[in-house]
Each structure stands twice: as C-alpha cells, then as structure tokens.
Amino acid sequence: MTEPARNSLDAQLAKLPRDLPPPRNLWPGIARGIERGALRNPQRHRPMAWAAAAAVAGACLASALTWVVLHGRPNSPSAPIMAAQPSYGDVTTARYVAARDSLEQTFQQRLASLDPATRAKVEASLATIRKAHEDIRQALVAAPASPVLEQLWESTWQDEFDLYDRVVQATQPTMTRT
Amino acid sequence: MDTAQLLQPEAEMPGIDTGEFVVGAIAGDTGAFEQLYRQFSPRIYGLCLRMTGQREAAEDCTQESFIAAWKALPRFEQRSRFSTWLHRIAVHTVLSRRRGLRNLYEVAEPATGLPEVADPGSGSPPLDIEQAIASLPDGARHVLVLVGIYGYSHAEAAASLGIAEGTCKAQLHRARSLLAATLGLEEK
C-alpha cells in the first residue's frame, strides 16, 4: 500500500462520524427486554442461583439447628482450617452474607470432625470451586455481557453451597452417635 | 488517542451528569437508564452497524447491548467510564451474536452487495467508504472499525476481539489494503 493511498484512506476514516443515530427508536424493545429480564436483576430480585443458594443455606441452618435441639450441643468450634477466603467483591447483601457465614461456620465445625484424608479432599474441592468462582468473576469484568460466564459464575455459588450441604448432611449421623 | 478519550461522555452531552444517571440506573431506575440510552445509543448503534455491516443486525445488537448492560449494571465498577464499559458490552454482543448466528449471516447478502475489490479498469465511480467497510471480511472489518474508526489501541481491540495483538495488526493491514483497492486509492 502506497503512502499517498494510506494517507487518503486515513483521512476518509477520520471524517467518518462515530455517532450514527438508530433509524428508529429502539428504547421500547429495550424496555420490554428489561421487563422480561427483571427477575434476573439483583437490585430488585435476587438471582436464581443466589435464591437457590440461600434456600440451601436455610435448609442447612435449619438442619443444624434441629440437630442442636434434638441431640445436644454441637462440637466445640475448631480453629479455622481453611485458607483465607478469597475476595467476593460482588457480595453486597448483608442478610445473604450473614446466612453464608453461619453456614460456613457450621460447615467448618463439621469438617473438623472428618478424618484427615476426607477433610483434605473436601478442602481441595472447596479451593477448586473458589478458584473457579474468582476466575469467572474476573472474566466477567472483561466481558460483563457474557451469559455463559454469568451462568458459570452463578453455578459456582451453587457448587459451594452444595458442598457445604453434603458435608453437613454426611457428618450428621456420625455426630449423633458420639 | 485512546478509547477513554474518544468515549468521554462529557464530550457527547455537555452539561449532563452521566454519573447521576448511572447511579440511578444501578439503583433500578429505568428512567435514568433510558437517559443513558438516549445519550449513548448513537455511538453504540454506529459501532454495531459498522461491525455487523447490516442495519437489522445492528438494531438487534444495540438493543441486546443495552439489555445486557442493564442486567450487568450491579457489577459495574464505577472506576471505569460507563461509555467504555458499554462499548465493551456492545463489542461482545456483536461477536456473540455473530457466533450464534454464523450460518444465518453467512448466507445473507451483504448489505451493500458490493464487490470485494473494484475493477480499476471498469470506469465505475469510487465506492462509498461505509459501503466498502461493510464489504470487508469479518475479522478485518472488526479491527478496522475498532482501531481505525473508534480509536482503540491494538491491545484494547485485541482484548475485546479475543485475538492476539499481532493478529490485530495484521488484520488492520489487510483491511486497509482491501479498502484501498476497493476504493481505487492505489490507482491515484
């Protein structure tokens, strides 16, 4: 490509307006889309995965509470055995955080009662889930509109709560016998 | 000039506090979000039109971009400009749609129906540059639109398009060469 051709092309490109008004008003379609997707907006409605996670958390807490009431006091709290928790910058709902912390506390107490090999496997699984969650969260910052990433991100929350639930449920019979 | 400079909201609507609308939209105020649409839709539509080369697809992508932005607003970190963030969503929307509807687009006639390269000896009048851009192959067109028109750096464009920076530069070179040939600039 010759220099004059390049300069001529650059001049033509530079003259192009960056703004091109849409030929029709697109807002009504956007408003409809927003209305249809309103259930997915965390500002007014908790996302499905969070709701599912909260439901699991509630069930686990209720289960733990029932166990405490029916079988006496739980094991004494053990020292934290998991690595420092990664930063979940998107968690903003105080009630959700409180429920999650309570559930995690119960989970950690139950985790301490597991044999070392099983506990190591659980901790490794949890670390993998949290690593995936953080990786996806960072990817979402770069591509916030990706529905696939959003779905994956939500699924990691569910995976974490599922793991909590499985550990709590699995350790309950053992603890009742002691 | 980098993208942030090109996309300064203040330059597009002097005296209007975009931040106030952004805060309102994050809080769930659709009226505030509509104001953001009014302000930014020409830029987003222009980007979508040039990236897709098709008016109908550009309209769809513009709508999908704003809907996606609305959904993603709770995650919007106000450290970056809203316009830059919205631009990124639009590029992603176009690329996602393109991947999802690849077959549909590839069998569709180009919007312009122009030949890829003009015949210098045909005596035909010079082609409009917008039509020539629309007739470019996808990869070359995407890079030309982002770098050549909207002022992205190669690093920014490469990141947005999910390609290597070297590929981005090669595509721009290819786009320029094709455009120059299409517009008959090499003969002048």
Coordinates of C-alpha atoms in Angstrom, one line a residue:
Chain A
M1 CA 0.0 0.0 0.0
T2 CA 1.5 3.3 -1.0
E3 CA 1.9 6.2 1.4
P4 CA -0.5 8.6 -0.5
A5 CA -3.1 5.8 -0.6
R6 CA -2.7 5.2 3.1
N7 CA -3.0 8.9 3.9
S8 CA -6.0 9.3 1.7
L9 CA -7.7 6.3 3.4
D10 CA -6.8 7.6 6.9
A11 CA -8.3 11.0 6.0
Q12 CA -11.5 9.4 4.9
L13 CA -11.7 7.2 8.0
A14 CA -11.1 10.2 10.2
K15 CA -14.0 12.1 8.7
L16 CA -16.5 9.3 9.5
P17 CA -18.8 10.2 12.3
R18 CA -18.6 7.9 15.3
D19 CA -22.2 8.5 16.2
L20 CA -24.9 7.2 14.0
P21 CA -28.4 7.6 15.4
P22 CA -30.5 4.5 15.1
P23 CA -33.1 4.8 12.3
R24 CA -35.9 4.1 14.7
N25 CA -36.5 4.4 18.5
L26 CA -35.0 1.2 20.0
W27 CA -36.0 2.0 23.5
P28 CA -39.4 0.3 23.6
G29 CA -37.7 -3.0 22.7
I30 CA -35.1 -2.5 25.3
A31 CA -37.7 -1.6 27.9
R32 CA -39.6 -4.9 27.1
G33 CA -36.3 -6.8 27.4
I34 CA -35.6 -5.2 30.7
E35 CA -39.1 -6.1 31.9
R36 CA -38.8 -9.7 30.8
G37 CA -35.4 -10.0 32.5
A38 CA -36.4 -8.2 35.7
L39 CA -36.3 -11.3 37.7
R40 CA -32.6 -11.5 37.0
N41 CA -31.7 -8.1 38.2
P42 CA -30.2 -8.4 41.7
Q43 CA -31.2 -4.8 42.5
R44 CA -34.8 -5.8 42.9
H45 CA -34.8 -9.6 42.8
R46 CA -32.2 -12.0 43.9
P47 CA -30.8 -14.0 41.0
M48 CA -31.9 -17.6 40.8
A49 CA -28.6 -19.0 41.9
W50 CA -28.5 -16.8 44.9
A51 CA -32.0 -17.7 45.8
A52 CA -31.1 -21.4 45.4
A53 CA -28.0 -20.9 47.5
A54 CA -30.0 -19.1 50.1
A55 CA -32.5 -21.9 50.1
V56 CA -29.7 -24.5 50.6
A57 CA -28.2 -22.3 53.3
G58 CA -31.5 -22.0 55.1
A59 CA -32.1 -25.7 54.9
C60 CA -28.6 -26.5 56.2
L61 CA -29.0 -24.0 59.0
A62 CA -32.4 -25.4 59.9
S63 CA -30.9 -28.9 59.8
A64 CA -28.0 -27.8 62.1
L65 CA -30.4 -26.1 64.5
T66 CA -32.6 -29.2 64.6
W67 CA -29.6 -31.3 65.3
V68 CA -28.6 -29.0 68.1
V69 CA -32.0 -29.0 69.6
L70 CA -32.5 -32.8 69.4
H71 CA -29.0 -34.0 70.2
G72 CA -27.5 -31.5 72.4
R73 CA -24.6 -29.1 71.9
P74 CA -22.5 -29.4 68.7
N75 CA -18.8 -29.9 68.8
S76 CA -16.8 -27.1 70.1
P77 CA -15.7 -24.7 67.5
S78 CA -12.4 -25.6 66.0
A79 CA -9.7 -23.3 64.7
P80 CA -10.2 -22.2 61.1
I81 CA -8.8 -24.9 58.9
M82 CA -9.3 -23.4 55.5
A83 CA -7.1 -20.9 53.7
A84 CA -8.0 -17.2 53.8
Q85 CA -11.2 -16.7 51.9
P86 CA -10.9 -15.1 48.5
S87 CA -12.4 -11.7 48.0
Y88 CA -16.0 -11.8 46.8
G89 CA -16.4 -8.3 45.7
D90 CA -19.9 -8.7 44.4
V91 CA -21.5 -9.9 47.6
T92 CA -23.5 -7.0 48.9
T93 CA -26.5 -8.4 50.5
A94 CA -25.9 -8.3 54.3
R95 CA -28.5 -10.9 55.0
Y96 CA -27.0 -13.3 52.5
V97 CA -23.5 -12.7 53.9
A98 CA -24.8 -13.4 57.4
A99 CA -26.5 -16.6 56.3
R100 CA -23.5 -17.7 54.4
D101 CA -21.1 -17.0 57.3
S102 CA -23.4 -19.0 59.7
L103 CA -23.5 -21.9 57.3
E104 CA -19.8 -21.8 56.7
Q105 CA -19.2 -21.8 60.5
T106 CA -21.3 -24.9 60.8
F107 CA -19.6 -26.4 57.9
Q108 CA -16.2 -25.8 59.4
Q109 CA -17.2 -27.4 62.7
R110 CA -18.4 -30.5 60.9
L111 CA -15.4 -30.5 58.7
A112 CA -13.1 -30.8 61.7
S113 CA -14.8 -34.0 62.6
L114 CA -13.8 -35.7 59.4
D115 CA -10.8 -37.9 59.1
P116 CA -7.8 -36.1 57.6
A117 CA -7.9 -37.8 54.2
T118 CA -11.6 -36.9 53.7
R119 CA -11.1 -33.4 55.0
A120 CA -8.2 -32.8 52.6
K121 CA -10.4 -33.9 49.7
V122 CA -13.2 -31.6 50.8
E123 CA -10.8 -28.7 51.2
A124 CA -9.3 -29.3 47.8
S125 CA -12.8 -29.3 46.3
L126 CA -13.7 -26.1 48.0
A127 CA -10.5 -24.5 46.9
T128 CA -11.2 -25.5 43.3
I129 CA -14.7 -24.1 43.4
R130 CA -13.5 -20.8 44.9
K131 CA -10.7 -20.5 42.4
A132 CA -13.2 -21.1 39.6
H133 CA -15.5 -18.5 41.1
E134 CA -12.8 -15.9 41.2
D135 CA -11.5 -16.7 37.7
I136 CA -15.0 -16.3 36.3
R137 CA -15.7 -13.2 38.3
Q138 CA -12.5 -11.6 36.8
A139 CA -13.6 -12.8 33.3
L140 CA -17.0 -11.2 33.8
V141 CA -15.3 -7.8 34.5
A142 CA -13.8 -8.1 31.0
A143 CA -16.9 -9.5 29.4
P144 CA -19.8 -8.4 31.6
A145 CA -22.5 -9.3 29.0
S146 CA -21.5 -12.9 28.6
P147 CA -24.5 -15.1 29.5
V148 CA -22.3 -18.2 29.6
L149 CA -19.9 -16.6 32.1
E150 CA -22.8 -15.3 34.1
Q151 CA -24.3 -18.8 34.3
L152 CA -21.0 -20.3 35.2
W153 CA -20.4 -17.7 37.9
E154 CA -23.8 -18.4 39.4
S155 CA -23.2 -22.1 39.3
T156 CA -20.1 -21.8 41.4
W157 CA -22.1 -20.4 44.2
Q158 CA -24.4 -23.4 43.9
D159 CA -21.5 -25.7 43.9
E160 CA -20.1 -24.2 47.1
F161 CA -23.3 -24.5 48.9
D162 CA -23.9 -28.0 47.6
L163 CA -20.5 -28.9 49.1
Y164 CA -21.4 -27.4 52.4
D165 CA -24.7 -29.2 52.4
R166 CA -23.1 -32.6 51.6
V167 CA -20.6 -32.2 54.4
V168 CA -23.2 -31.1 56.9
Q169 CA -25.5 -33.9 55.9
A170 CA -22.8 -36.6 55.8
T171 CA -21.4 -35.7 59.2
Q172 CA -24.7 -35.5 61.0
P173 CA -25.2 -39.3 61.6
T174 CA -21.7 -39.7 62.9
M175 CA -22.1 -36.8 65.3
T176 CA -25.4 -38.2 66.7
R177 CA -23.7 -41.4 67.8
T178 CA -21.0 -39.6 69.8
Chain B
M1 CA -5.8 8.8 21.1
D2 CA -7.1 6.0 23.4
T3 CA -10.6 4.7 23.8
A4 CA -11.2 6.5 27.0
Q5 CA -10.6 9.9 25.4
L6 CA -12.8 9.0 22.4
L7 CA -15.6 7.9 24.5
Q8 CA -15.8 10.7 27.0
P9 CA -19.5 11.1 27.9
E10 CA -18.9 14.8 28.7
A11 CA -17.9 15.4 25.0
E12 CA -21.2 13.8 23.8
M13 CA -23.6 15.6 26.0
P14 CA -22.1 18.7 27.6
G15 CA -23.7 19.8 30.9
I16 CA -25.4 16.4 31.5
D17 CA -24.2 14.5 34.5
T18 CA -23.9 10.9 33.2
G19 CA -22.8 9.7 36.6
E20 CA -26.2 10.7 38.1
F21 CA -28.0 8.6 35.5
V22 CA -25.6 5.7 36.0
V23 CA -26.2 5.8 39.8
G24 CA -29.9 5.9 39.2
A25 CA -29.8 3.0 36.7
I26 CA -27.8 0.9 39.1
A27 CA -30.5 1.5 41.7
G28 CA -33.1 0.2 39.3
D29 CA -34.4 3.5 37.8
T30 CA -35.4 2.6 34.2
G31 CA -36.0 6.3 33.6
A32 CA -32.3 7.0 34.3
F33 CA -31.3 4.1 32.2
E34 CA -33.4 5.5 29.3
Q35 CA -31.5 8.7 29.6
L36 CA -28.3 6.7 29.2
Y37 CA -29.8 5.1 26.2
R38 CA -30.6 8.5 24.7
Q39 CA -27.1 9.6 25.3
F40 CA -25.2 6.6 24.1
S41 CA -27.3 4.9 21.6
P42 CA -25.9 6.7 18.6
R43 CA -22.4 5.7 19.5
I44 CA -23.4 2.1 20.2
Y45 CA -25.6 1.8 17.1
G46 CA -22.8 3.2 15.0
L47 CA -20.4 0.7 16.4
C48 CA -22.8 -2.2 15.9
L49 CA -23.7 -1.1 12.4
R50 CA -20.1 -0.9 11.3
M51 CA -19.2 -4.2 13.0
T52 CA -22.1 -6.2 11.6
G53 CA -22.5 -4.4 8.3
Q54 CA -26.2 -4.9 8.5
R55 CA -28.8 -2.5 9.7
E56 CA -31.2 -5.0 11.2
A57 CA -28.5 -6.9 13.0
A58 CA -27.1 -3.5 14.3
E59 CA -30.5 -2.6 15.7
D60 CA -30.8 -6.0 17.4
C61 CA -27.3 -5.8 18.8
T62 CA -27.9 -2.3 20.1
Q63 CA -31.0 -3.4 21.9
E64 CA -29.3 -6.5 23.3
S65 CA -26.3 -4.5 24.4
F66 CA -28.4 -2.1 26.5
I67 CA -30.4 -5.0 27.9
A68 CA -27.2 -6.8 28.8
A69 CA -25.9 -3.6 30.3
W70 CA -29.0 -3.2 32.5
K71 CA -28.5 -6.8 33.8
A72 CA -24.8 -6.3 34.4
L73 CA -25.1 -2.8 36.0
P74 CA -24.9 -4.2 39.5
R75 CA -21.4 -5.4 38.7
F76 CA -20.4 -2.1 37.1
E77 CA -17.4 -0.8 38.9
Q78 CA -17.5 3.0 38.5
R79 CA -13.8 3.3 38.4
S80 CA -14.1 2.9 34.6
R81 CA -16.2 5.1 32.4
F82 CA -19.7 3.9 31.7
S83 CA -19.2 4.6 28.0
T84 CA -16.1 2.5 27.8
W85 CA -17.9 -0.3 29.7
L86 CA -20.9 -0.1 27.5
H87 CA -18.7 -0.2 24.4
R88 CA -17.1 -3.4 25.6
I89 CA -20.6 -4.9 26.1
A90 CA -21.6 -3.9 22.6
V91 CA -18.5 -5.5 21.0
H92 CA -19.1 -8.7 23.0
T93 CA -22.7 -8.7 22.0
V94 CA -21.9 -8.4 18.3
L95 CA -19.3 -11.1 18.5
S96 CA -21.6 -13.4 20.5
R97 CA -24.4 -12.9 18.1
R98 CA -22.2 -13.4 15.2
R99 CA -21.0 -16.7 16.6
G100 CA -24.5 -17.8 17.4
L101 CA -26.0 -16.9 14.1
R102 CA -23.0 -17.5 11.9
N103 CA -24.8 -19.6 9.4
L104 CA -27.6 -17.1 9.1
Y105 CA -25.3 -14.2 8.5
E106 CA -23.0 -16.0 6.1
V107 CA -25.8 -16.9 3.8
A108 CA -27.3 -13.4 3.9
E109 CA -26.4 -11.0 1.2
P110 CA -24.1 -8.2 2.3
A111 CA -26.0 -5.0 3.0
T112 CA -24.3 -3.3 0.1
G113 CA -24.0 -6.1 -2.4
L114 CA -20.7 -4.5 -3.4
P115 CA -17.8 -6.4 -5.0
E116 CA -15.0 -7.0 -2.6
V117 CA -12.5 -5.4 -4.9
A118 CA -13.3 -2.8 -7.5
D119 CA -12.1 -3.3 -11.0
P120 CA -9.8 -0.3 -11.7
G121 CA -10.4 -0.5 -15.4
S122 CA -14.1 -0.7 -15.2
G123 CA -14.6 3.1 -15.0
S124 CA -17.1 2.7 -12.2
P125 CA -17.4 5.6 -9.7
P126 CA -15.4 5.4 -6.4
L127 CA -17.3 3.4 -3.8
D128 CA -18.6 5.0 -0.6
I129 CA -16.2 4.2 2.2
E130 CA -19.0 3.0 4.5
Q131 CA -20.1 0.5 1.9
A132 CA -16.6 -0.6 1.3
I133 CA -16.1 -1.1 5.1
A134 CA -19.3 -3.2 5.2
S135 CA -18.0 -5.4 2.4
L136 CA -14.8 -6.3 4.3
P137 CA -14.3 -9.8 5.7
D138 CA -15.4 -10.0 9.3
G139 CA -12.0 -10.1 11.0
A140 CA -10.6 -7.3 9.0
R141 CA -13.8 -5.2 9.4
H142 CA -13.9 -5.6 13.2
V143 CA -10.4 -4.5 13.6
L144 CA -10.7 -1.6 11.2
V145 CA -13.9 -0.4 13.0
L146 CA -12.4 -0.6 16.5
V147 CA -8.9 0.7 15.7
G148 CA -9.4 2.8 12.6
I149 CA -12.7 4.5 13.5
Y150 CA -13.2 4.2 17.2
G151 CA -9.7 4.8 18.3
Y152 CA -9.0 1.6 20.2
S153 CA -5.3 0.7 20.7
H154 CA -4.3 -2.6 19.2
A155 CA -4.1 -4.0 22.7
E156 CA -7.6 -2.9 23.5
A157 CA -9.0 -4.2 20.3
A158 CA -7.2 -7.5 20.5
A159 CA -8.5 -8.0 24.1
S160 CA -12.1 -7.1 23.0
L161 CA -12.0 -9.4 20.0
G162 CA -10.2 -12.2 21.7
I163 CA -7.3 -12.3 19.3
A164 CA -3.6 -11.8 19.6
E165 CA -2.2 -8.2 19.2
G166 CA -0.1 -9.3 16.2
T167 CA -3.2 -10.7 14.6
C168 CA -5.0 -7.4 15.2
K169 CA -2.2 -5.5 13.4
A170 CA -2.2 -8.0 10.5
Q171 CA -6.0 -7.7 10.2
L172 CA -5.7 -3.9 10.1
H173 CA -3.2 -4.0 7.4
R174 CA -5.4 -6.4 5.5
A175 CA -8.4 -4.2 6.0
R176 CA -6.5 -1.1 4.8
S177 CA -5.2 -2.9 1.7
L178 CA -8.7 -4.2 0.8
L179 CA -10.2 -0.8 1.4
A180 CA -7.6 1.0 -0.7
A181 CA -8.2 -1.5 -3.5
T182 CA -12.0 -1.3 -3.2
L183 CA -11.9 2.5 -3.2
G184 CA -9.5 2.6 -6.1
L185 CA -7.0 4.6 -4.0
E186 CA -4.0 2.6 -5.2
E187 CA -4.5 3.9 -8.7
K188 CA -4.4 7.6 -7.8

